Amino acid sequence: MAKIDNNDDSVVVIIGSGAGGGTLAHELCTQGVKVVVLEAGAMQSQATYINDEWKSFSQLAWLDNRTTSGTWRIARDFPNLPSWICKTVGGTTTHWAGASLRLQEHEFKTRTHYGDIKGANLLDWPVTLKELEPYYAKAENKMGVTRTNGIPGLPGNNNFKVLHAGATKLGYREVHTGNMAINSEPRDDRGRCMQLGFCFQGCKSGAKWSTLYVEIPKAEATGNLDLRPESHVSRIEHNAAGKVNAVVYFDKNGKEQRQKARVVCVAGNSIETPRLLLLSATTQFPNGLANSSGQVGRNYMRHLTGTVYAAFKDPVHMYRGTTMAGIIRDESGHDTRRGFAGGYEMETLALGVPFMAAFLNPGGWGADFSWWMDRYTHLAGMWIVGEDMPRETNRVTLNMAVKDKWGNPVPNVHFDDHDNDIAMRNHAFKQGERVYQAAGAIRTFRTPPYPSTHNLGTCRMSASARDGVCNKWGQTHDISNLFISDGSQFTTGGAENPTLTIVSLAIRQAEYITRQMTEKAI
Amino acid sequence: MKVIPITPLGHLAAGNCGEDSGEVPKLDLPLTRRNLLRGSGLLMGTLAAGSALSLLAPSRAWAVELKTLSSTEGTALMKMGRVLYPHSKLPDAVYALLVKDLDAGATSDAKTTALLRDGIASLDRASGGNFAKATAARQLAAVKSLEGTPFFAAVRGKCVTSLYDNDMAFAAFGYPGSSWEKGGYITRGFQDLKWLSEPSKEASPAPWMG
């Protein structure tokens, strides 16, 4: 690994080492660019991952204080845990389930296809599916996505069998074990999936793609990467010309450090990324960096989610094997006859007993709650993930009344469901219940959204500097050497799990940054 | 995962008169005077012989020593745990873990102690005198009447982790926990469900076995 001097102002500094930051680091390093990665979390490994839900949560989750407001149920049930993302090297690619789906063509043009939906801040992406296709292909190859590049699909577990039986009985056609960045056979020096059942706690076999043990070691092998774990960035600085030139962070000893930079890429996930731009306000940029549009922190999306659990008279043992073991894609299109714009995916999901108790029905108690826990071995589960509407009022702001341990205001996450979200969720719940009823369920249960895992849109891409924070390359409209490199870039959310798109955008952004640096444009 | 410390009763068993009898138990316990003054208590019981749970423990007898709460208070909280999350398959030993965790909170914070003591008093009042001895219907009504109070929230919240994150609960609910030590489920039944039709090979290819 390279050791880069704090005063070296020729480097690219990447904040965050997850799907966006970790991939970008690998791509840039491979192209000969010197990179410093500042990661707030600590280094773990397949050996140190803990396959115990609460202990793993303490080890990997981002638990820094946050506050919430709005009418979403999260604000009541988990007021200080709006999201379920990670603070560790590899970011949330340690916790993700592995679903790797491309966004659909129309999802890049929602303003065009969905029209002007009241209360929604819809906008077409400044990039099209056609432009992204070569990068999707590279990402799928890099991550080893099943059912691409000749890689077979994964074998379905019992939870998938239930989903499949119900779905096919109901007439759904696109039902299979998904496009997963989990090895179905050995590939890229990693073994095949052992069906451990703890995808969310870090894959101990390494079959699931994570930047921690795929992208980052490859970046280190180039000799161009200086990875600094336990480095919590507190602000980005700029010069009189309005270009960013340094990143200030607290190292693992709590000591303030300043790393100079030629280019800064922010990939801290959609809550910390806008927070950092807001925290970096100066007299020259009084509303925060790259915020001339006023859109930094706005249009926060979390995907429309929900879970349907079903109890059967025969055992399922849903906890055995991959957490997201299969998918129904038939509802993912845009068909307003259903009463809403956009679509949703249905994907199997399983929790262990400890998390089932915490998330089945937060706040719930009594004999009915116990009824479900008593039937744990006889339950099947599916997660609904659909497109939610971007709204200007759903936003990340600085809560000036609450400070973190470094004295900076914590982020507040405000969210209100749009009517379209509610209509879609109700439809999805109904269809999910019908799937399980077709498979013989004795009862079904609608579990509300978990703390958000898909946090998107808070520094969105736009063709015009008026409408968003960055351009089609993730380069901020206001500051040419400041980039957004995570899901915050998403103009709209699509129905698909976002990681593949984040990785594809990072590969594409790396090419652009290298080109711009070579041309001395930045 | 939390594991209940099972203390062999041994010399304690003879002196165990319990609170129900109304007699003050004279237990030969290594309690300090200070602990006695603070009203420390003891919860104990026996796991059913031959149950899966008894196999987990070195001894069928279990005991949980309380540092701050009294036995009476501990018993009331155990009963409240059972009203909140009634599981016939969970032995009292699991509900005692709830009390152990609540007691630990009370020991480190006087405000929590007051919250729990006031809450237990409210439960007693709401059930006409003695919550722990009230009928199931009165216990349920008493607990329900406190829904929305900080006491209710504290106990219910603690239940979520205390009752469902321990070896005995895992065994009772049929959840094996970590599997990588056993090589996962690739050869141990991840697709052994036989009561539904099999998916096609296109939908679910056979596992790679080298």
XYZ file of N, CA and C in Angstrom, chain A residues 49 51-55 147 152-162 164-165 175-178 184-186 192-198 204 312-317 319-321 351-354 357-358 361-367 369-371 373-377 439-440, chain B residues 1-2 82-90 95 140 143-145 147 152 156 159-161 163-166 169-170 172-210:
402
model
N -15.844 -11.093 10.636
C -17.306 -10.955 10.577
C -17.946 -11.867 11.614
N -21.348 -13.860 12.649
C -22.662 -14.308 12.181
C -23.632 -14.439 13.352
N -23.897 -13.282 13.942
C -24.822 -13.126 15.056
C -25.404 -11.736 14.831
N -26.729 -11.647 14.724
C -27.318 -10.426 14.182
C -26.988 -9.161 14.977
N -27.197 -9.181 16.284
C -26.960 -7.943 17.040
C -25.475 -7.619 17.153
N -24.654 -8.664 17.357
C -23.223 -8.399 17.473
C -22.680 -7.860 16.159
N -26.262 -15.076 -14.069
C -27.079 -14.923 -15.276
C -26.541 -13.812 -16.185
N -23.820 -19.187 -14.133
C -25.140 -19.753 -13.837
C -25.834 -19.050 -12.674
N -27.143 -19.185 -12.641
C -27.903 -18.676 -11.506
C -27.577 -19.473 -10.259
N -27.907 -18.892 -9.116
C -27.700 -19.592 -7.843
C -28.798 -20.632 -7.653
N -28.510 -21.677 -6.879
C -29.570 -22.631 -6.536
C -30.522 -21.993 -5.529
N -31.797 -22.181 -5.734
C -32.787 -21.543 -4.857
C -32.964 -22.308 -3.555
N -33.148 -21.581 -2.476
C -33.364 -22.235 -1.177
C -34.855 -22.441 -0.933
N -35.179 -22.894 0.252
C -36.578 -23.169 0.573
C -37.451 -21.920 0.489
N -36.918 -20.806 0.940
C -37.676 -19.552 0.881
C -38.015 -19.232 -0.578
N -37.059 -19.490 -1.472
C -37.322 -19.264 -2.899
C -38.364 -20.243 -3.423
N -38.294 -21.485 -2.977
C -39.269 -22.473 -3.462
C -40.701 -22.021 -3.184
N -40.896 -21.433 -2.004
C -42.240 -20.965 -1.644
C -42.635 -19.795 -2.547
N -41.483 -19.068 -5.486
C -41.629 -19.541 -6.862
C -42.957 -20.260 -7.062
N -43.303 -21.138 -6.120
C -44.545 -21.903 -6.258
C -45.752 -20.967 -6.283
N -39.687 -15.268 -12.797
C -39.443 -15.686 -11.416
C -38.220 -16.597 -11.416
N -37.153 -16.153 -10.776
C -35.941 -16.979 -10.772
C -35.045 -16.573 -9.606
N -33.874 -17.155 -9.535
C -33.001 -16.891 -8.389
C -32.166 -15.621 -8.565
N -32.588 -14.784 -9.479
C -32.071 -13.427 -9.518
C -30.743 -13.253 -10.225
N -21.980 -18.357 -7.923
C -22.667 -19.649 -7.952
C -21.646 -20.753 -8.205
N -20.495 -20.380 -8.730
C -19.358 -21.297 -8.881
C -18.098 -20.473 -8.625
N -16.960 -21.110 -8.358
C -15.765 -20.323 -8.026
C -15.415 -19.352 -9.158
N -17.483 -20.562 -4.191
C -18.910 -20.445 -4.447
C -19.677 -20.335 -3.126
N -20.903 -19.852 -3.245
C -21.762 -19.616 -2.081
C -21.965 -20.902 -1.285
N -21.753 -20.805 0.021
C -21.935 -21.954 0.920
C -23.343 -21.965 1.523
N -24.183 -21.029 1.109
C -25.547 -20.940 1.645
C -25.518 -20.792 3.171
N -24.703 -19.823 3.631
C -24.523 -19.606 5.068
C -25.753 -18.988 5.732
N -26.474 -18.161 4.964
C -27.665 -17.541 5.543
C -27.409 -16.243 6.291
N -26.200 -15.696 6.174
C -25.877 -14.456 6.883
C -25.316 -13.393 5.921
N -18.942 -14.508 5.178
C -17.696 -15.106 5.701
C -16.988 -15.984 4.675
N -46.899 -21.022 7.175
C -47.404 -22.224 6.506
C -47.538 -23.346 7.520
N -48.333 -24.357 7.159
C -48.469 -25.454 8.119
C -47.267 -26.390 8.070
N -46.508 -26.318 6.997
C -45.294 -27.135 6.890
C -44.062 -26.244 7.040
N -42.937 -26.851 7.426
C -41.746 -26.027 7.655
C -41.118 -25.451 6.391
N -40.487 -24.284 6.541
C -39.777 -23.623 5.438
C -38.286 -23.486 5.774
N -37.979 -23.055 6.976
C -36.588 -22.776 7.371
C -35.968 -21.733 6.448
N -34.268 -19.216 6.923
C -32.951 -18.682 7.277
C -31.825 -19.457 6.606
N -32.136 -20.610 6.033
C -31.080 -21.401 5.402
C -30.770 -20.830 4.011
N -29.529 -20.488 3.809
C -29.104 -20.074 2.476
C -29.188 -18.588 2.236
N -34.931 -13.088 8.047
C -34.221 -12.567 9.211
C -34.069 -13.697 10.218
N -33.071 -13.604 11.065
C -32.934 -14.552 12.169
C -33.928 -14.204 13.269
N -34.002 -15.016 14.289
C -34.943 -14.779 15.392
C -34.715 -13.413 16.060
N -33.462 -13.008 16.337
C -33.291 -11.719 17.020
C -33.831 -10.532 16.211
N -37.654 -10.459 15.833
C -38.300 -9.876 17.007
C -38.255 -8.346 16.946
N -37.178 -7.804 16.413
C -37.025 -6.352 16.388
C -37.792 -5.695 15.239
N -42.738 -6.301 13.601
C -43.760 -5.276 13.826
C -43.264 -4.397 14.955
N -42.384 -3.435 14.632
C -41.755 -2.639 15.693
C -42.800 -2.039 16.646
N -42.596 -2.246 17.915
C -43.557 -1.752 18.903
C -44.660 -2.750 19.192
N -44.760 -3.789 18.375
C -45.839 -4.764 18.542
C -45.596 -5.669 19.740
N -46.677 -6.195 20.318
C -46.567 -7.107 21.458
C -47.857 -7.899 21.576
N -47.840 -8.848 22.483
C -49.056 -9.614 22.763
C -49.094 -10.956 22.057
N -50.211 -11.625 22.228
C -50.344 -13.000 21.748
C -50.179 -13.090 20.233
N -48.336 -11.192 18.232
C -46.911 -11.099 17.902
C -46.235 -12.445 18.197
N -46.548 -12.987 19.354
C -45.941 -14.264 19.745
C -46.307 -15.383 18.776
N -47.529 -15.302 18.256
C -47.988 -16.323 17.290
C -46.999 -16.419 16.134
N -43.772 -15.359 16.061
C -42.452 -15.835 16.489
C -42.472 -17.352 16.740
N -43.593 -17.837 17.291
C -43.703 -19.272 17.568
C -43.598 -20.102 16.287
N -43.963 -19.502 15.155
C -43.946 -20.229 13.880
C -42.715 -19.903 13.036
N -41.672 -19.457 13.697
C -40.482 -19.000 12.977
C -40.010 -19.978 11.894
N -39.984 -21.253 12.225
C -39.474 -22.231 11.235
C -40.445 -22.454 10.077
N -49.482 -20.218 -2.501
C -48.596 -21.314 -2.069
C -49.138 -22.009 -0.819
N -50.294 -21.568 -0.336
C -50.928 -22.256 0.788
C -50.747 -21.624 2.153
N -24.914 -13.030 21.554
C -25.930 -13.869 22.166
C -25.706 -13.941 23.670
N -26.776 -13.812 24.401
C -26.625 -13.868 25.848
C -26.945 -15.261 26.351
N -44.026 -12.077 30.250
C -44.871 -13.137 29.697
C -46.182 -12.605 29.137
N -46.684 -11.530 29.735
C -47.905 -10.928 29.186
C -47.580 -10.249 27.846
N -46.446 -9.575 27.804
C -46.066 -8.873 26.572
C -45.774 -9.855 25.441
N -44.994 -10.872 25.764
C -44.592 -11.849 24.745
C -44.825 -13.260 25.270
N -46.086 -13.697 25.234
C -46.418 -15.007 25.798
C -45.971 -16.154 24.882
N -45.055 -16.960 25.372
C -44.598 -18.130 24.608
C -44.608 -19.329 25.532
N -45.528 -20.259 25.281
C -45.563 -21.449 26.135
C -44.266 -22.240 25.991
N -43.603 -22.091 24.849
C -42.380 -22.882 24.663
C -41.158 -22.248 25.319
N -41.282 -21.040 25.826
C -40.146 -20.433 26.535
C -40.296 -20.654 28.036
N -37.479 -15.582 30.633
C -38.060 -14.331 31.143
C -37.209 -13.760 32.283
N -53.257 -8.912 31.753
C -53.254 -8.346 30.394
C -53.844 -6.941 30.416
N -51.344 -4.480 32.013
C -50.240 -4.123 31.107
C -50.744 -3.194 30.017
N -51.897 -3.531 29.468
C -52.452 -2.700 28.392
C -52.719 -1.281 28.862
N -53.141 -1.165 30.124
C -53.464 0.172 30.644
C -52.219 1.053 30.733
N -49.744 0.942 28.405
C -49.159 1.134 27.076
C -48.998 2.628 26.804
N -43.635 1.124 30.332
C -44.026 0.107 29.359
C -42.993 0.027 28.239
N -40.886 -3.276 27.403
C -41.145 -3.894 26.102
C -39.887 -3.860 25.226
N -37.462 -6.434 26.251
C -37.908 -7.788 25.882
C -37.362 -8.197 24.518
N -37.373 -7.261 23.570
C -37.014 -7.588 22.190
C -35.622 -8.214 22.126
N -34.698 -7.659 22.910
C -33.359 -8.241 22.887
C -33.176 -9.329 23.952
N -35.375 -11.436 25.417
C -36.106 -12.697 25.255
C -35.708 -13.455 23.999
N -35.331 -12.722 22.955
C -35.176 -13.370 21.653
C -33.726 -13.490 21.188
N -32.784 -13.097 22.026
C -31.384 -13.166 21.604
C -30.569 -13.972 22.615
N -30.944 -15.227 22.764
C -30.201 -16.105 23.677
C -30.349 -17.549 23.203
N -33.815 -19.278 23.618
C -34.840 -18.840 22.676
C -34.549 -19.437 21.293
N -33.278 -19.429 20.905
C -32.926 -20.001 19.599
C -33.391 -21.459 19.527
N -35.699 -22.932 21.342
C -37.155 -23.044 21.423
C -37.817 -22.723 20.080
N -37.275 -21.722 19.379
C -37.900 -21.325 18.111
C -37.338 -22.086 16.907
N -36.332 -22.922 17.140
C -35.787 -23.720 16.048
C -34.850 -22.956 15.138
N -34.155 -21.978 15.693
C -33.214 -21.170 14.900
C -31.798 -21.560 15.296
N -31.008 -22.086 14.362
C -29.681 -22.585 14.740
C -28.613 -21.501 14.840
N -28.898 -20.278 14.421
C -27.870 -19.232 14.488
C -26.761 -19.466 13.472
N -25.569 -19.058 13.847
C -24.427 -19.114 12.936
C -24.245 -20.500 12.320
N -23.935 -20.530 11.024
C -23.847 -21.826 10.340
C -22.504 -22.077 9.671
N -21.658 -21.044 9.582
C -20.434 -21.224 8.799
C -19.518 -22.270 9.404
N -19.595 -22.420 10.750
C -18.745 -23.421 11.412
C -19.082 -24.825 10.921
N -20.328 -24.981 10.423
C -20.768 -26.301 9.950
C -20.769 -26.358 8.425
N -20.140 -25.369 7.797
C -20.096 -25.368 6.335
C -21.359 -24.830 5.693
N -22.140 -24.057 6.438
C -23.364 -23.482 5.884
C -24.410 -24.558 5.635
N -25.303 -24.258 4.697
C -26.398 -25.195 4.416
C -26.284 -25.819 3.036
N -25.134 -25.595 2.362
C -25.034 -26.080 0.983
C -25.261 -27.588 0.894
N -24.874 -28.316 1.932
C -25.165 -29.760 1.949
C -26.043 -30.117 3.137
N -26.691 -29.091 3.725
C -27.474 -29.356 4.936
C -28.887 -28.794 4.850
N -29.534 -29.054 3.718
C -30.977 -28.820 3.682
C -31.465 -27.443 3.304
N -30.646 -26.651 2.573
C -31.172 -25.324 2.217
C -32.292 -25.409 1.194
N -32.396 -26.555 0.501
C -33.500 -26.713 -0.454
C -34.200 -28.061 -0.233
N -34.436 -28.369 1.045
C -35.035 -29.672 1.335
C -36.559 -29.644 1.426
N -37.153 -28.498 1.115
C -38.616 -28.385 1.185
C -39.242 -29.265 0.100
N -40.138 -30.153 0.514
C -40.713 -31.108 -0.443
C -42.220 -30.943 -0.644
N -42.850 -30.056 0.098
C -44.307 -29.992 0.047
C -44.857 -29.053 -1.036
N -43.983 -28.521 -1.850
C -44.414 -27.723 -3.001
C -43.708 -28.257 -4.238
N -44.241 -27.916 -5.422
C -43.597 -28.383 -6.652
C -42.240 -27.708 -6.809
N -41.317 -28.424 -7.396
C -39.955 -27.924 -7.581
C -39.915 -26.872 -8.679
N -39.099 -25.834 -8.481
C -38.916 -24.878 -9.586
C -38.128 -25.524 -10.723
N -38.253 -24.947 -11.917
C -37.512 -25.476 -13.062
C -36.017 -25.237 -12.874
N -35.209 -25.948 -13.662
C -33.757 -25.765 -13.591
C -33.351 -24.374 -14.101
N -34.179 -23.805 -14.975
C -33.880 -22.444 -15.449
C -34.067 -21.446 -14.304
N -35.139 -21.639 -13.553
C -35.421 -20.715 -12.445
C -34.434 -20.923 -11.305
N -34.031 -22.157 -11.071
C -33.180 -22.481 -9.928
C -32.207 -23.600 -10.306
N -31.062 -23.231 -10.883
C -30.091 -24.247 -11.309
C -29.584 -25.084 -10.135
N -29.085 -26.269 -10.454
C -28.532 -27.137 -9.408
C -27.297 -26.484 -8.806
N -27.031 -26.750 -7.538
C -25.823 -26.169 -6.931
C -24.547 -26.717 -7.561
N -23.532 -25.870 -7.611
C -22.214 -26.294 -8.110
C -21.543 -27.108 -7.011
N -21.145 -28.322 -7.376
C -20.533 -29.187 -6.365
C -19.122 -29.599 -6.754
N -18.491 -28.853 -7.631
C -17.093 -29.098 -7.977
C -16.936 -30.171 -9.039
